[in-house]
């Protein structure tokens, strides 16, 4: 089964893909279209192209485990995904995934100097998609998904 992970944001939606046989998450181009409908169309194209069977959405739980305003915003987004795509949606804790993705990119820049600024990575949604990959990999690992 193919999975699409989603790191929801108001302006950028990070995306990552993985399948249950291998169990390795890989970032894919983020949905960075200027309007929400365009971002949903981008997600629809990824679902179709990758034959997605399940959506895994990063769920922003507060550090104390409570659900706050941002989680309610993600709940509304998930309701739209369910209505539009009729696929199972799994919520998974996304605590500190964006931070980890950004820290990993920062370390990469220091070591290899890829010449791209933090602002460029953020504008393209690269950090958001890396965060989605972390979300999906955490989901795979927690559920024993993959051949390793």
XYZ file of N, CA and C in Angstrom:
444
model
N 0.846 -1.179 0.000
C 0.000 0.000 0.000
C 0.889 1.239 0.000
N 0.455 2.251 -0.720
C 1.174 3.513 -0.795
C 0.566 4.536 0.154
N 1.440 5.270 0.800
C 1.045 6.284 1.775
C 1.502 7.651 1.300
N 0.717 8.675 1.618
C 1.116 10.056 1.404
C 1.026 10.753 2.752
N 2.155 11.287 3.193
C 2.166 12.050 4.442
C 1.971 13.519 4.123
N 1.287 14.201 5.022
C 0.964 15.609 4.830
C 1.340 16.382 6.081
N 2.148 17.430 5.869
C 2.477 18.381 6.936
C 1.738 19.670 6.584
N 0.560 19.853 7.195
C -0.314 20.963 6.843
C 0.232 22.297 7.335
N 0.123 23.281 6.461
C 0.418 24.665 6.800
C -0.530 25.553 6.023
N -0.745 26.749 6.503
C -1.684 27.656 5.838
C -1.224 28.063 4.450
N 0.091 28.183 4.237
C 0.615 28.608 2.937
C 1.320 27.505 2.163
N 1.866 26.533 2.876
C 2.593 25.434 2.238
C 2.165 24.134 2.886
N 2.034 23.093 2.057
C 1.672 21.774 2.569
C 2.772 20.810 2.150
N 3.541 20.366 3.136
C 4.615 19.425 2.864
C 4.063 18.043 2.575
N 4.715 17.333 1.663
C 4.259 16.014 1.251
C 5.417 15.030 1.210
N 5.116 13.790 1.542
C 6.100 12.710 1.453
C 5.383 11.430 1.073
N 6.101 10.546 0.418
C 5.535 9.299 -0.084
C 6.317 8.125 0.479
N 5.625 7.023 0.676
C 6.281 5.788 1.080
C 5.338 4.629 0.840
N 5.910 3.426 0.723
C 5.046 2.264 0.568
C 5.313 1.284 1.695
N 4.326 0.429 1.937
C 4.387 -0.466 3.090
C 5.394 -1.593 2.919
N 5.795 -1.913 1.699
C 6.783 -2.978 1.507
C 8.169 -2.548 1.953
N 8.567 -1.368 1.538
C 9.907 -0.881 1.868
C 9.905 -0.167 3.210
N 8.895 0.645 3.464
C 8.796 1.357 4.730
C 9.770 2.503 4.872
N 10.106 3.149 3.759
C 11.000 4.311 3.792
C 10.249 5.498 3.205
N 10.232 6.598 3.937
C 9.531 7.808 3.512
C 10.481 8.717 2.743
N 9.977 9.267 1.650
C 10.746 10.187 0.816
C 9.943 11.459 0.576
N 10.566 12.623 0.754
C 9.844 13.859 0.471
C 9.532 13.982 -1.022
N 8.410 14.593 -1.329
C 8.033 14.917 -2.711
C 7.725 16.415 -2.741
N 7.648 17.013 -3.932
C 7.411 18.462 -3.982
C 6.178 18.884 -3.178
N 6.373 19.921 -2.396
C 5.308 20.452 -1.545
C 4.247 21.154 -2.381
N 3.063 21.237 -1.827
C 1.972 21.999 -2.439
C 2.129 23.451 -1.992
N 2.629 24.287 -2.885
C 2.912 25.686 -2.553
C 2.135 26.659 -3.444
N 1.106 26.151 -4.097
C 0.307 27.003 -4.970
C -0.264 28.179 -4.173
N -0.518 29.294 -4.848
C -0.935 30.508 -4.124
C -2.310 30.430 -3.463
N -3.166 29.496 -3.914
C -4.494 29.409 -3.296
C -4.724 27.989 -2.778
N -5.635 27.875 -1.831
C -5.900 26.596 -1.181
C -6.397 25.550 -2.171
N -7.263 25.943 -3.089
C -7.791 24.993 -4.076
C -6.659 24.446 -4.943
N -5.697 25.287 -5.277
C -4.540 24.837 -6.048
C -3.706 23.832 -5.273
N -3.568 24.057 -3.962
C -2.816 23.105 -3.122
C -3.560 21.769 -3.047
N -4.898 21.800 -2.956
C -5.670 20.553 -2.954
C -5.543 19.824 -4.294
N -5.507 20.563 -5.392
C -5.322 19.948 -6.712
C -3.945 19.289 -6.802
N -2.941 19.919 -6.210
C -1.590 19.343 -6.170
C -1.608 18.017 -5.404
N -2.281 18.003 -4.272
C -2.400 16.771 -3.476
C -3.143 15.709 -4.281
N -4.213 16.108 -4.972
C -4.975 15.161 -5.785
C -4.094 14.532 -6.862
N -3.238 15.330 -7.478
C -2.340 14.811 -8.515
C -1.357 13.796 -7.927
N -0.845 14.072 -6.728
C 0.080 13.134 -6.070
C -0.643 11.837 -5.708
N -1.868 11.949 -5.217
C -2.647 10.763 -4.854
C -2.857 9.879 -6.084
N -3.201 10.505 -7.187
C -3.449 9.747 -8.410
C -2.152 9.146 -8.959
N -1.117 9.954 -9.077
C 0.142 9.498 -9.674
C 0.799 8.383 -8.869
N 0.686 8.452 -7.556
C 1.370 7.488 -6.690
C 0.437 6.384 -6.184
N -0.806 6.396 -6.645
C -1.798 5.396 -6.247
C -1.863 5.240 -4.728
N -2.125 6.345 -4.076
C -2.137 6.416 -2.613
C -3.365 5.697 -2.060
N -3.145 4.910 -0.997
C -4.226 4.203 -0.329
C -4.555 4.762 1.042
N -3.594 5.468 1.646
C -3.802 6.034 2.991
C -3.067 7.365 3.102
N -3.717 8.330 3.744
C -3.098 9.616 4.045
C -2.680 9.620 5.512
N -1.466 10.078 5.778
C -0.964 10.206 7.146
C -0.721 11.690 7.373
N -1.485 12.275 8.275
C -1.425 13.715 8.497
C -0.765 14.008 9.835
N 0.226 14.888 9.791
C 0.869 15.336 11.024
C -0.130 16.090 11.877
N -0.213 15.696 13.141
C -1.198 16.282 14.044
C -0.461 17.041 15.144
N -0.693 18.354 15.224
C 0.048 19.189 16.164
C -0.483 19.113 17.604
N 0.069 18.190 18.347
C -0.284 18.051 19.759
C 0.641 18.961 20.559
N 0.088 19.663 21.552
C 0.919 20.514 22.404
C 1.915 19.668 23.190
N 2.972 20.284 23.657
C 4.011 19.570 24.397
C 3.461 18.850 25.627
N 2.360 19.366 26.184
C 1.760 18.722 27.361
C 0.742 17.638 26.967
N 0.624 17.373 25.651
C -0.289 16.344 25.174
C -1.692 16.831 24.866
N -1.970 18.089 25.143
C -3.301 18.623 24.886
C -3.459 19.008 23.414
N -4.710 19.187 23.023
C -5.034 19.585 21.654
C -5.415 21.054 21.677
N -4.762 21.846 20.844
C -5.006 23.282 20.837
C -5.638 23.771 19.550
N -5.539 25.068 19.320
C -6.140 25.729 18.169
C -5.630 25.145 16.858
N -4.329 24.962 16.726
C -3.742 24.457 15.481
C -4.270 23.052 15.156
N -4.441 22.216 16.170
C -4.964 20.867 15.951
C -6.401 20.939 15.431
N -7.178 21.858 15.937
C -8.555 22.011 15.451
C -8.549 22.471 13.983
N -7.575 23.302 13.626
C -7.417 23.733 12.234
C -7.078 22.528 11.346
N -6.210 21.649 11.828
C -5.850 20.441 11.087
C -7.052 19.502 10.997
N -7.853 19.425 12.059
C -9.074 18.606 12.013
C -9.991 19.058 10.867
N -10.139 20.360 10.693
C -10.974 20.892 9.612
C -10.366 20.540 8.250
N -9.054 20.616 8.141
C -8.369 20.239 6.902
C -8.569 18.748 6.612
N -8.462 17.919 7.635
C -8.662 16.475 7.470
C -10.080 16.179 6.991
N -11.060 16.902 7.517
C -12.450 16.712 7.068
C -12.569 17.003 5.576
N -11.858 18.015 5.095
C -11.863 18.322 3.666
C -11.189 17.210 2.867
N -10.076 16.680 3.373
C -9.388 15.576 2.693
C -10.302 14.357 2.588
N -10.948 14.009 3.692
C -11.830 12.834 3.719
C -12.980 12.991 2.725
N -13.578 14.184 2.691
C -14.704 14.423 1.793
C -14.270 14.401 0.327
N -13.114 14.951 0.049
C -12.661 15.070 -1.340
C -12.077 13.778 -1.896
N -11.312 13.042 -1.088
C -10.565 11.902 -1.614
C -11.091 10.538 -1.183
N -11.968 10.476 -0.202
C -12.540 9.211 0.273
C -11.459 8.170 0.560
N -10.395 8.613 1.215
C -9.306 7.725 1.628
C -9.225 7.724 3.145
N -8.710 6.624 3.728
C -8.481 6.641 5.167
C -7.423 7.690 5.520
N -7.659 8.391 6.611
C -6.719 9.406 7.090
C -6.298 9.033 8.501
N -4.994 8.983 8.708
C -4.430 8.664 10.017
C -3.768 9.925 10.555
N -4.085 10.266 11.790
C -3.404 11.383 12.460
C -2.209 10.818 13.214
N -1.081 11.513 13.115
C 0.090 11.089 13.878
C 0.808 12.319 14.428
N 1.322 12.199 15.611
C 1.972 13.315 16.300
C 3.101 13.878 15.455
N 3.084 15.191 15.257
C 4.128 15.836 14.470
C 5.058 16.693 15.334
N 5.020 16.500 16.624
C 5.806 17.328 17.526
C 7.262 17.403 17.094
N 7.734 18.608 16.890
C 9.119 18.944 16.567
C 9.604 18.426 15.216
N 8.715 17.961 14.338
C 9.184 17.456 13.044
C 9.714 18.577 12.152
N 9.059 19.735 12.142
C 9.562 20.848 11.328
C 10.912 21.313 11.848
N 11.052 21.340 13.158
C 12.330 21.708 13.764
C 13.418 20.717 13.349
N 13.109 19.421 13.403
C 14.091 18.394 13.024
C 14.443 18.503 11.547
N 13.458 18.769 10.697
C 13.715 18.905 9.264
C 14.609 20.101 8.989
N 14.313 21.201 9.657
C 15.116 22.406 9.455
C 16.532 22.223 10.003
N 16.653 21.566 11.140
C 17.978 21.315 11.711
C 18.792 20.419 10.777
N 18.152 19.427 10.190
C 18.842 18.552 9.251
C 19.300 19.299 8.015
N 18.488 20.204 7.534
C 18.867 20.998 6.361
C 19.992 21.954 6.705
N 19.957 22.497 7.917
C 21.014 23.406 8.347
C 22.345 22.667 8.412
N 22.328 21.459 8.947
C 23.557 20.660 9.024
C 24.069 20.322 7.633
N 23.168 20.037 6.725
C 23.547 19.726 5.347
C 24.206 20.939 4.702
N 23.628 22.123 4.905
C 24.197 23.342 4.319
C 25.592 23.603 4.860
N 25.784 23.407 6.152
C 27.091 23.655 6.748
C 28.139 22.700 6.210
N 27.738 21.446 6.003
C 28.686 20.448 5.530
C 28.936 20.527 4.040
N 27.890 20.758 3.256
C 28.042 20.686 1.821
C 27.841 21.995 1.092
N 27.364 22.987 1.763
C 27.127 24.290 1.157
C 26.391 24.168 -0.171
N 25.121 23.835 -0.092
C 24.360 23.663 -1.324
C 23.996 24.990 -1.980
N 24.354 26.096 -1.367
C 24.166 27.397 -1.976
C 22.752 27.949 -1.897
N 21.874 27.266 -1.246
C 20.495 27.723 -1.137
C 20.241 28.229 0.270
N 19.573 29.336 0.351
C 19.307 29.945 1.646
C 18.133 29.279 2.343
N 18.047 29.528 3.636
C 16.926 29.025 4.429
C 15.608 29.554 3.868
N 15.621 30.812 3.448
C 14.414 31.428 2.885
C 13.973 30.690 1.622
N 14.913 30.306 0.770
C 14.590 29.581 -0.467
C 14.003 28.204 -0.131
N 14.608 27.506 0.839
C 14.088 26.197 1.240
C 12.663 26.330 1.768
N 12.409 27.372 2.541
C 11.078 27.574 3.102
C 10.083 27.914 1.995
N 10.446 28.799 1.070
C 9.535 29.225 0.010
C 9.136 28.068 -0.901
N 10.040 27.151 -1.153
C 9.736 26.021 -2.039
C 8.998 24.908 -1.313
N 8.913 24.998 0.003
C 8.255 23.961 0.778
C 9.151 22.761 1.047
N 10.446 22.889 0.747
C 11.356 21.758 0.947
C 11.417 21.333 2.411
N 11.455 22.290 3.308
C 11.478 21.962 4.740
C 10.172 21.275 5.137
N 9.060 21.763 4.604
C 7.752 21.176 4.927
C 7.662 19.725 4.439
N 8.181 19.460 3.256
C 8.151 18.086 2.747
C 9.116 17.184 3.507
N 10.230 17.726 3.941
C 11.134 16.931 4.783
C 10.466 16.613 6.122
N 9.713 17.578 6.647
C 8.964 17.322 7.888
C 7.915 16.240 7.650
N 7.244 16.271 6.487
C 6.265 15.233 6.150
C 6.942 13.864 6.081
N 8.168 13.819 5.553
C 8.903 12.547 5.481
C 9.223 12.029 6.883
N 9.559 12.928 7.790
C 9.826 12.518 9.179
C 8.539 11.986 9.807
N 7.431 12.670 9.557
C 6.127 12.231 10.077
C 5.825 10.817 9.585
N 6.005 10.588 8.290
C 5.688 9.285 7.717
C 6.655 8.208 8.207
N 7.935 8.544 8.294
C 8.905 7.550 8.779
C 8.620 7.179 10.228
N 8.266 8.168 11.042
C 7.890 7.882 12.435
C 6.669 6.959 12.482
N 5.704 7.210 11.600
C 4.506 6.363 11.532
C 4.890 4.935 11.143
N 5.712 4.792 10.117
C 6.174 3.459 9.701
C 6.871 2.742 10.846
N 7.805 3.438 11.491
C 8.583 2.822 12.575
C 7.688 2.411 13.742
N 6.749 3.258 14.105
C 5.872 2.980 15.249
C 4.931 1.802 14.978
N 4.635 1.566 13.686
C 3.686 0.516 13.329
C 4.329 -0.700 12.690
N 5.652 -0.767 12.737
C 6.356 -1.927 12.192
C 6.152 -2.114 10.710
N 6.034 -1.013 9.977
C 5.813 -1.072 8.533
C 7.159 -1.037 7.814
N 7.345 -1.958 6.924
C 8.578 -1.992 6.133
C 9.260 -3.337 6.254
N 10.162 -3.580 5.346
C 10.820 -4.867 5.277
C 12.088 -4.970 6.096
N 12.406 -3.967 6.901
C 13.682 -3.987 7.631
C 13.505 -4.321 9.090
